[in-house]
Tab-separated table of C-alpha atoms in Angstrom:
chain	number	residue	atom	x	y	z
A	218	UNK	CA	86.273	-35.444	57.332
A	219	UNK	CA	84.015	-32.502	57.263
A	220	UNK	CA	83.838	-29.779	55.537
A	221	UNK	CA	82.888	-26.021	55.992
A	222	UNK	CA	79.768	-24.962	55.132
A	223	UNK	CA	79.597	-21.739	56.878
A	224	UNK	CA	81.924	-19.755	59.563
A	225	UNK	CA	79.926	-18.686	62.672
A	226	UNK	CA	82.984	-16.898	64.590
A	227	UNK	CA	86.205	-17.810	65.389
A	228	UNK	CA	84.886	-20.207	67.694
A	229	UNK	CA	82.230	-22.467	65.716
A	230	UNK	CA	81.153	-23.180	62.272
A	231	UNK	CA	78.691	-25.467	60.126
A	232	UNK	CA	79.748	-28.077	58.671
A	233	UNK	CA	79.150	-30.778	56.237
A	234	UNK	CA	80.499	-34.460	56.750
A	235	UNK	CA	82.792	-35.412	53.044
A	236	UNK	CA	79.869	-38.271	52.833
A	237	UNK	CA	76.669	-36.848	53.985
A	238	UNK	CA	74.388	-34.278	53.811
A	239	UNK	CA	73.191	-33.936	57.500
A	240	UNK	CA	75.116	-30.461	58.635
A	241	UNK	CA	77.016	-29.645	62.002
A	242	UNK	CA	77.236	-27.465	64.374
A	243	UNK	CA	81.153	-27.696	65.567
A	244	UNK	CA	82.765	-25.507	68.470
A	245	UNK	CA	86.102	-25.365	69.859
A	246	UNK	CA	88.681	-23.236	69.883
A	247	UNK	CA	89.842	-21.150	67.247
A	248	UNK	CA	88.349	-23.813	64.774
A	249	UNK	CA	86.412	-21.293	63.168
A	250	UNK	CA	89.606	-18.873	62.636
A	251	UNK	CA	90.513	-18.292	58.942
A	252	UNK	CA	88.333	-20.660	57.666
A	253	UNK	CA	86.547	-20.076	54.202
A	254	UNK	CA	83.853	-22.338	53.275
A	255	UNK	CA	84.346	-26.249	51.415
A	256	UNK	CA	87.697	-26.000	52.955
A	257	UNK	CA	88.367	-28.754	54.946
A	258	UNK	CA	88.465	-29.020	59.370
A	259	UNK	CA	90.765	-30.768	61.118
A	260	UNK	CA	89.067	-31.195	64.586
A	261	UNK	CA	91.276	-30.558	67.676
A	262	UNK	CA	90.481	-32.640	71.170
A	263	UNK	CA	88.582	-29.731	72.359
A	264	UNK	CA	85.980	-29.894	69.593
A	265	UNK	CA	82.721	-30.292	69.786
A	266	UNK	CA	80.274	-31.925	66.858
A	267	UNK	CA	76.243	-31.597	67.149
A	268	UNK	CA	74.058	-32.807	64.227
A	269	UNK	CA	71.682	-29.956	63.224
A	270	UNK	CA	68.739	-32.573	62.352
A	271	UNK	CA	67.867	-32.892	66.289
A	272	UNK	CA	64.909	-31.300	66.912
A	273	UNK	CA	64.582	-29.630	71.077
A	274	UNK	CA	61.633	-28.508	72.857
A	275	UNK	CA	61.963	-24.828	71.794
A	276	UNK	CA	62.233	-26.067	68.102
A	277	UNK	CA	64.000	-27.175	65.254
A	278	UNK	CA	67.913	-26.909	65.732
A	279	UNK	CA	68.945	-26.006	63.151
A	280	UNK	CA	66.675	-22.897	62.965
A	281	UNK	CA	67.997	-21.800	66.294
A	282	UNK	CA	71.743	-21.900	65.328
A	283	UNK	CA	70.196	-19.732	62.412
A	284	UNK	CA	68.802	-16.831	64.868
A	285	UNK	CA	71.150	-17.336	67.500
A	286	UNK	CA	74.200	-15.500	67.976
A	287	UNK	CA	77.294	-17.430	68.460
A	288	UNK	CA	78.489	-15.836	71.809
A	289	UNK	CA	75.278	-17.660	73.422
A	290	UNK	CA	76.445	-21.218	71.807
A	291	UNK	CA	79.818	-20.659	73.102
A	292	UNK	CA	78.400	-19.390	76.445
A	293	UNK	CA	75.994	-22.125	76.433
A	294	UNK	CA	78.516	-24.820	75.980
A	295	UNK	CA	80.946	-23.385	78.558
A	296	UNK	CA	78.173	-23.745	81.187
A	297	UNK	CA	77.633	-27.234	80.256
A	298	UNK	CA	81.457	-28.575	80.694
A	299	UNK	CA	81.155	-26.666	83.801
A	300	UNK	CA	78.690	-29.173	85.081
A	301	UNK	CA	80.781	-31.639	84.467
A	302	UNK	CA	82.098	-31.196	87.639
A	303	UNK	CA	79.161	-31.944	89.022
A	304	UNK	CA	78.090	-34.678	87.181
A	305	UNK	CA	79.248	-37.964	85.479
A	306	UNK	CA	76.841	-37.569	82.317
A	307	UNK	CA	76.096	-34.768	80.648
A	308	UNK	CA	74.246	-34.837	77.324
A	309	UNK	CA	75.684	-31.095	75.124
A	310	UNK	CA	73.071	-31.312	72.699
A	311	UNK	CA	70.952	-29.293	75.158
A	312	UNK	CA	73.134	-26.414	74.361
A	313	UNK	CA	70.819	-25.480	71.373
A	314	UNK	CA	67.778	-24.674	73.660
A	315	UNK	CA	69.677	-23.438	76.396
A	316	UNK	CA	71.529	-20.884	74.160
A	317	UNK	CA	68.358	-19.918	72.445
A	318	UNK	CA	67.380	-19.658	76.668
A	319	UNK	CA	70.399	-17.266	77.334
A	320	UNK	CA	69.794	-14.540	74.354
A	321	UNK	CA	66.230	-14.304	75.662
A	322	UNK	CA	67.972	-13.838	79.334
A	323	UNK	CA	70.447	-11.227	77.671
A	324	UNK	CA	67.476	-9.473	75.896
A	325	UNK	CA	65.241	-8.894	79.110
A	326	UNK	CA	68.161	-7.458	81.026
A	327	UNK	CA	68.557	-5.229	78.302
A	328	UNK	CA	65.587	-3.698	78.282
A	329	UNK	CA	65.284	-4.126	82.173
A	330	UNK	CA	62.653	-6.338	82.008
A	331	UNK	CA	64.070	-9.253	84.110
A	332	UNK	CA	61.719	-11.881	85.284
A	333	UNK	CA	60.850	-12.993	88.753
A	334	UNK	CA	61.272	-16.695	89.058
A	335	UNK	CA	58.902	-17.974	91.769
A	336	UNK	CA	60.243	-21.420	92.086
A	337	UNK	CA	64.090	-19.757	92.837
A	338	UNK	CA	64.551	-20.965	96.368
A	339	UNK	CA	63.350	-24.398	95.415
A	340	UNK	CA	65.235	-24.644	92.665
A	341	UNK	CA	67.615	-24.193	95.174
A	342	UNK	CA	66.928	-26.826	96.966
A	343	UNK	CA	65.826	-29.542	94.797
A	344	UNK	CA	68.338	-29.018	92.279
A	345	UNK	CA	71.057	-27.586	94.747
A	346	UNK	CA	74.707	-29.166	92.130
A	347	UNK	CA	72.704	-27.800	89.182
A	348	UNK	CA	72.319	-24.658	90.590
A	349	UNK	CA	75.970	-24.710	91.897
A	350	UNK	CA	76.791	-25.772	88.322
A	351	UNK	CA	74.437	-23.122	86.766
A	352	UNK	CA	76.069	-20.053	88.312
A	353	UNK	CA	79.573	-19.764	86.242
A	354	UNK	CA	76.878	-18.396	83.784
A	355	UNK	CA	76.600	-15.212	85.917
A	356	UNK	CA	80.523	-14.479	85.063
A	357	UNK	CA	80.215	-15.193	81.706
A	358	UNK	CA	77.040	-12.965	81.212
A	359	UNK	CA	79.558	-10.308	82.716
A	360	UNK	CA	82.781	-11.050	80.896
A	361	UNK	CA	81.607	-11.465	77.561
A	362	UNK	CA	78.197	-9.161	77.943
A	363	UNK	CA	78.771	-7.092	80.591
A	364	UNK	CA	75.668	-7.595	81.806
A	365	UNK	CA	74.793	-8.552	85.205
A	366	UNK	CA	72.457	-11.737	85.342
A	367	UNK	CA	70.012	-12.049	88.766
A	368	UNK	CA	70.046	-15.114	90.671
A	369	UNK	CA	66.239	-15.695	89.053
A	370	UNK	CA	67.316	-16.277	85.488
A	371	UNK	CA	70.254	-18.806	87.136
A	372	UNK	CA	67.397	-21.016	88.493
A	373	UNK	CA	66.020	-21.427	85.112
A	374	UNK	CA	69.809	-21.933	83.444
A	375	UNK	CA	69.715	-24.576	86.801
A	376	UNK	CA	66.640	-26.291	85.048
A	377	UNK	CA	68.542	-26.438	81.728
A	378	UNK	CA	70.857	-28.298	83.276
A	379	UNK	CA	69.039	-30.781	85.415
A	380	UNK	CA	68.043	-31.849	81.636
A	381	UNK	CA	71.198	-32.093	80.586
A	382	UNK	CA	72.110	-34.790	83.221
A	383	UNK	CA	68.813	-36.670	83.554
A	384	UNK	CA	66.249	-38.731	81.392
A	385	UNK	CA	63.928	-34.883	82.440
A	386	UNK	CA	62.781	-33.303	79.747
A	387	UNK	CA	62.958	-29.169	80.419
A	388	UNK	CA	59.348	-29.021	80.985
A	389	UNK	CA	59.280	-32.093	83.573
A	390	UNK	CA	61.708	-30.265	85.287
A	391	UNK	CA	59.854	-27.085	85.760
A	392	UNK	CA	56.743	-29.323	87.033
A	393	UNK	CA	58.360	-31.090	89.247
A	394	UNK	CA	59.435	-27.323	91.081
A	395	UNK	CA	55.807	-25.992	90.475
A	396	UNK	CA	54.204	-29.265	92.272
A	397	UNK	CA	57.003	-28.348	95.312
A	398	UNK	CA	56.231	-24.558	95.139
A	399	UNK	CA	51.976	-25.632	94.645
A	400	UNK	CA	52.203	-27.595	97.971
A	401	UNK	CA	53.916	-25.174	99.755
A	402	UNK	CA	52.067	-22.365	99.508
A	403	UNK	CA	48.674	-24.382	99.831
A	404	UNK	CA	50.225	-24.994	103.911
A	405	UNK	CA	51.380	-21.676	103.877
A	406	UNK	CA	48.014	-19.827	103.277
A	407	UNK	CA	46.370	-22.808	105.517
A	408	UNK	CA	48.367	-22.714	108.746
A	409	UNK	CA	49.257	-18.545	108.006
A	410	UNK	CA	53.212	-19.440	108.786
A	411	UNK	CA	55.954	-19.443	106.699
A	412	UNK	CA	57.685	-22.720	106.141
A	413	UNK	CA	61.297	-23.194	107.078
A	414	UNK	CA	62.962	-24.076	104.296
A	415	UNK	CA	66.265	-25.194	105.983
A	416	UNK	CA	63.544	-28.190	108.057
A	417	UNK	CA	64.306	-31.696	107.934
A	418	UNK	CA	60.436	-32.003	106.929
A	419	UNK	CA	60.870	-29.638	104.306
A	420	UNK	CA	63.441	-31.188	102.382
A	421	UNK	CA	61.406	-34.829	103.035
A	422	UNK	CA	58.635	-33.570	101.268
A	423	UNK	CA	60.238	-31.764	98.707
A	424	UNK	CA	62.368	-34.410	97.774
A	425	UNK	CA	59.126	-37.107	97.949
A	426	UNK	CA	57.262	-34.660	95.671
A	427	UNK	CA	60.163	-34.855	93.055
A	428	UNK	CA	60.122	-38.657	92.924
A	429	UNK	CA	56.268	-38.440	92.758
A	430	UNK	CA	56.320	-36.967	89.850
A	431	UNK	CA	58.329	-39.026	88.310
A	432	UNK	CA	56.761	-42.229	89.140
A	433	UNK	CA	53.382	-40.459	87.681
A	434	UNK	CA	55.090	-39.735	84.092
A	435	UNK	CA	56.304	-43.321	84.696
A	436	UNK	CA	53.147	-44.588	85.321
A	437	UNK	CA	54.879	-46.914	88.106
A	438	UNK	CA	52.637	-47.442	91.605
A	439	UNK	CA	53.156	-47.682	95.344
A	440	UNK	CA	52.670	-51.099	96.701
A	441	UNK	CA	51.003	-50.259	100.334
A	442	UNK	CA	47.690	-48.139	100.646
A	443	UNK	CA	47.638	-45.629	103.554
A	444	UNK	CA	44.873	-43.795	102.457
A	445	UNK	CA	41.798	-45.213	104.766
A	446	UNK	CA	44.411	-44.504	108.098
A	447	UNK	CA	45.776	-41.352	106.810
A	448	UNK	CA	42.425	-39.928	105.491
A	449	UNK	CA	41.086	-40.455	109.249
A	450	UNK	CA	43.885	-38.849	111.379
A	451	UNK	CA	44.925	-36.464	109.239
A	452	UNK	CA	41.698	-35.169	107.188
A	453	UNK	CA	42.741	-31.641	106.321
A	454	UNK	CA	46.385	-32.452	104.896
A	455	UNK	CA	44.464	-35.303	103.058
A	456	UNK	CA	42.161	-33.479	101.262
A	457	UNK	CA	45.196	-30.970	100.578
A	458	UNK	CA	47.528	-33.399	99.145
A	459	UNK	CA	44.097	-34.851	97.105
A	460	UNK	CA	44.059	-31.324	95.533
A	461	UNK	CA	47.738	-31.300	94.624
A	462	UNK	CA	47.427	-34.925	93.472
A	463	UNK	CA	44.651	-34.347	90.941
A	464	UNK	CA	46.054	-31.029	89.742
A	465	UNK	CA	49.533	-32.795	89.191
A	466	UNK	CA	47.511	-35.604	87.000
A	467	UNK	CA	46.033	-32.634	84.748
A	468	UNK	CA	49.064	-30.468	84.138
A	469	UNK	CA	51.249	-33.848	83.586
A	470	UNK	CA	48.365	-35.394	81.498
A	471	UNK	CA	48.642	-38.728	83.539
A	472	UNK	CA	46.616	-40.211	85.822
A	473	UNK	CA	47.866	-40.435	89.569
A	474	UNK	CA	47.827	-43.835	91.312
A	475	UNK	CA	45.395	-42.847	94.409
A	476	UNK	CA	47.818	-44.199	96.836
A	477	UNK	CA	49.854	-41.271	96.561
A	478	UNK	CA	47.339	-38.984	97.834
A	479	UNK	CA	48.149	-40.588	101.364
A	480	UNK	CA	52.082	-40.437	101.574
A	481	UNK	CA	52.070	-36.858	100.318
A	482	UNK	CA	49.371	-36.370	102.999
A	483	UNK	CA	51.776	-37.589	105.744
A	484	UNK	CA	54.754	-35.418	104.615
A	485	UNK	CA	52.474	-32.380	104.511
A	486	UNK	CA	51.444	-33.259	108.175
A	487	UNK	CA	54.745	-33.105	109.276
A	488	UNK	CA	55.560	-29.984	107.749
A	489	UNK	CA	52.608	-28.572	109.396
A	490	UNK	CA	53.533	-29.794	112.670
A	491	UNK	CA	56.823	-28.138	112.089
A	492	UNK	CA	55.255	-24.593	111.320
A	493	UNK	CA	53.375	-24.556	114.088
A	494	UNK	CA	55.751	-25.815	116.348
A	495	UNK	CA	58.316	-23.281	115.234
């Protein structure tokens, strides 16, 4: 049984369990309605219960739910069971950092300072059901704002969400698009052409870089070596992919098993063959 400790909106409140002292976040609807605190909840099917002693990379929980407003929980949490179309798992306790993400969002486009998201079209693509997922929050910015959210704040809301249905923490998530976007424009600026996103190359690559990185955090290796071959025929998208290789082991903080260097090497080949083919 839990008890109220304090009522957020009609919508959410704290709460304390009757035999512990950990608090709760819990949402659902009308929970919150006429409630006065130490009065007791009776939880409906639709509620929701998050401890408030979980910590998230943008801080301590239970200081967020402290600063944030409700109407970014609630929004927060809607966009969540709306990836749950989507996806089999998905873990709701990253509504606390993606709320605190949304206010932030709201605030900018306030004061018209909206970001530019430079990873956007391969968030796109790498994380195409999370994006799908992602853009109810575009409506709800609208209906309960009336604000009007740009397609670069959905691919971060995207990235939330990729955490919320994988082992990825947030920040693995945004290095995973920044090694995609990193190798990109290195081919870009060497062969002058733009890449074709929509290439059956493209996607190859992108989608090798992804599990690259997380084979690095995972310290796991290839078993077959193609450097010596690779590093002959193709030397210039070699020494490329050696550049994005050893820049990908400082930013992640782990080193990169060499053998990589030579299958990244081969999928930036055949993106290059594609650009200047095209």
């Amino acid at each position: 049984m839990y008890k109220v400790k304090k009522v957020l909106n009609h919508n959410s409140v704290i709460a304390v369990e009757t035999n512990e002292l950990v608090e709760y976040l819990i949402m659902g609807k009308g929970v919150g309605f006429g409630m006065k605190p130490t009065q007791e909840l009776k939880l409906g099917d639709d509620c929701k219960v998050f401890s408030l002693a979980e910590t998230s990379e943008r801080g301590d929980v239970k200081d967020i739910v402290k600063h944030v407003d409700p109407v970014y929980l609630e929004m927060a949490e809607a966009v969540l069971q709306h990836a749950e179309e989507y996806f089999d798992s998905v873990d709701h306790n990253i509504v606390f950092p993606m709320a605190d993400h949304l206010e932030y969002a709201a605030k900018r486009i306030q004061s018209n300072d909206q970001i530019i998201n430079p990873l956007l079209n391969d968030i796109k693509l790498l994380f195409y059901n999370e994006y799908k997922a992602a853009e109810i929050v575009k409506d709800l910015f609208k209906d309960n704002l009336g604000l009007d959210m740009m397609d670069d704040e959905i691919g971060y809301v995207a990235m939330h969400i990729h955490s919320a249905t994988s082992q990825d923490k947030l920040s693995q998530t945004l290095e995973t698009a920044h090694a995609v976007r990193n190798c990109i424009t290195k081919i870009e600026d060497i062969t002058g052409r733009t890449i074709p996103t929509d290439s059956f190359s493209y996607n190859r690559m992108m989608n090798h870089i992804r599990y690259m990185v997380a084979r690095i955090q995972k310290h796991e290796d290839l078993k077959i070596n193609m450097n010596d071959y690779v590093s002959t025929t193709f030397p210039e998208s070699f020494k490329i992919a050696a550049e994005i290789c050893h820049e990908l082991s400082k930013s992640l903080g782990s080193p990169t098993d060499e053998m990589e260097i030579g299958y990244l090497a081969m999928h930036i080949e055949r993106v290059k063959a594609d650009v200047l083919d095209s």
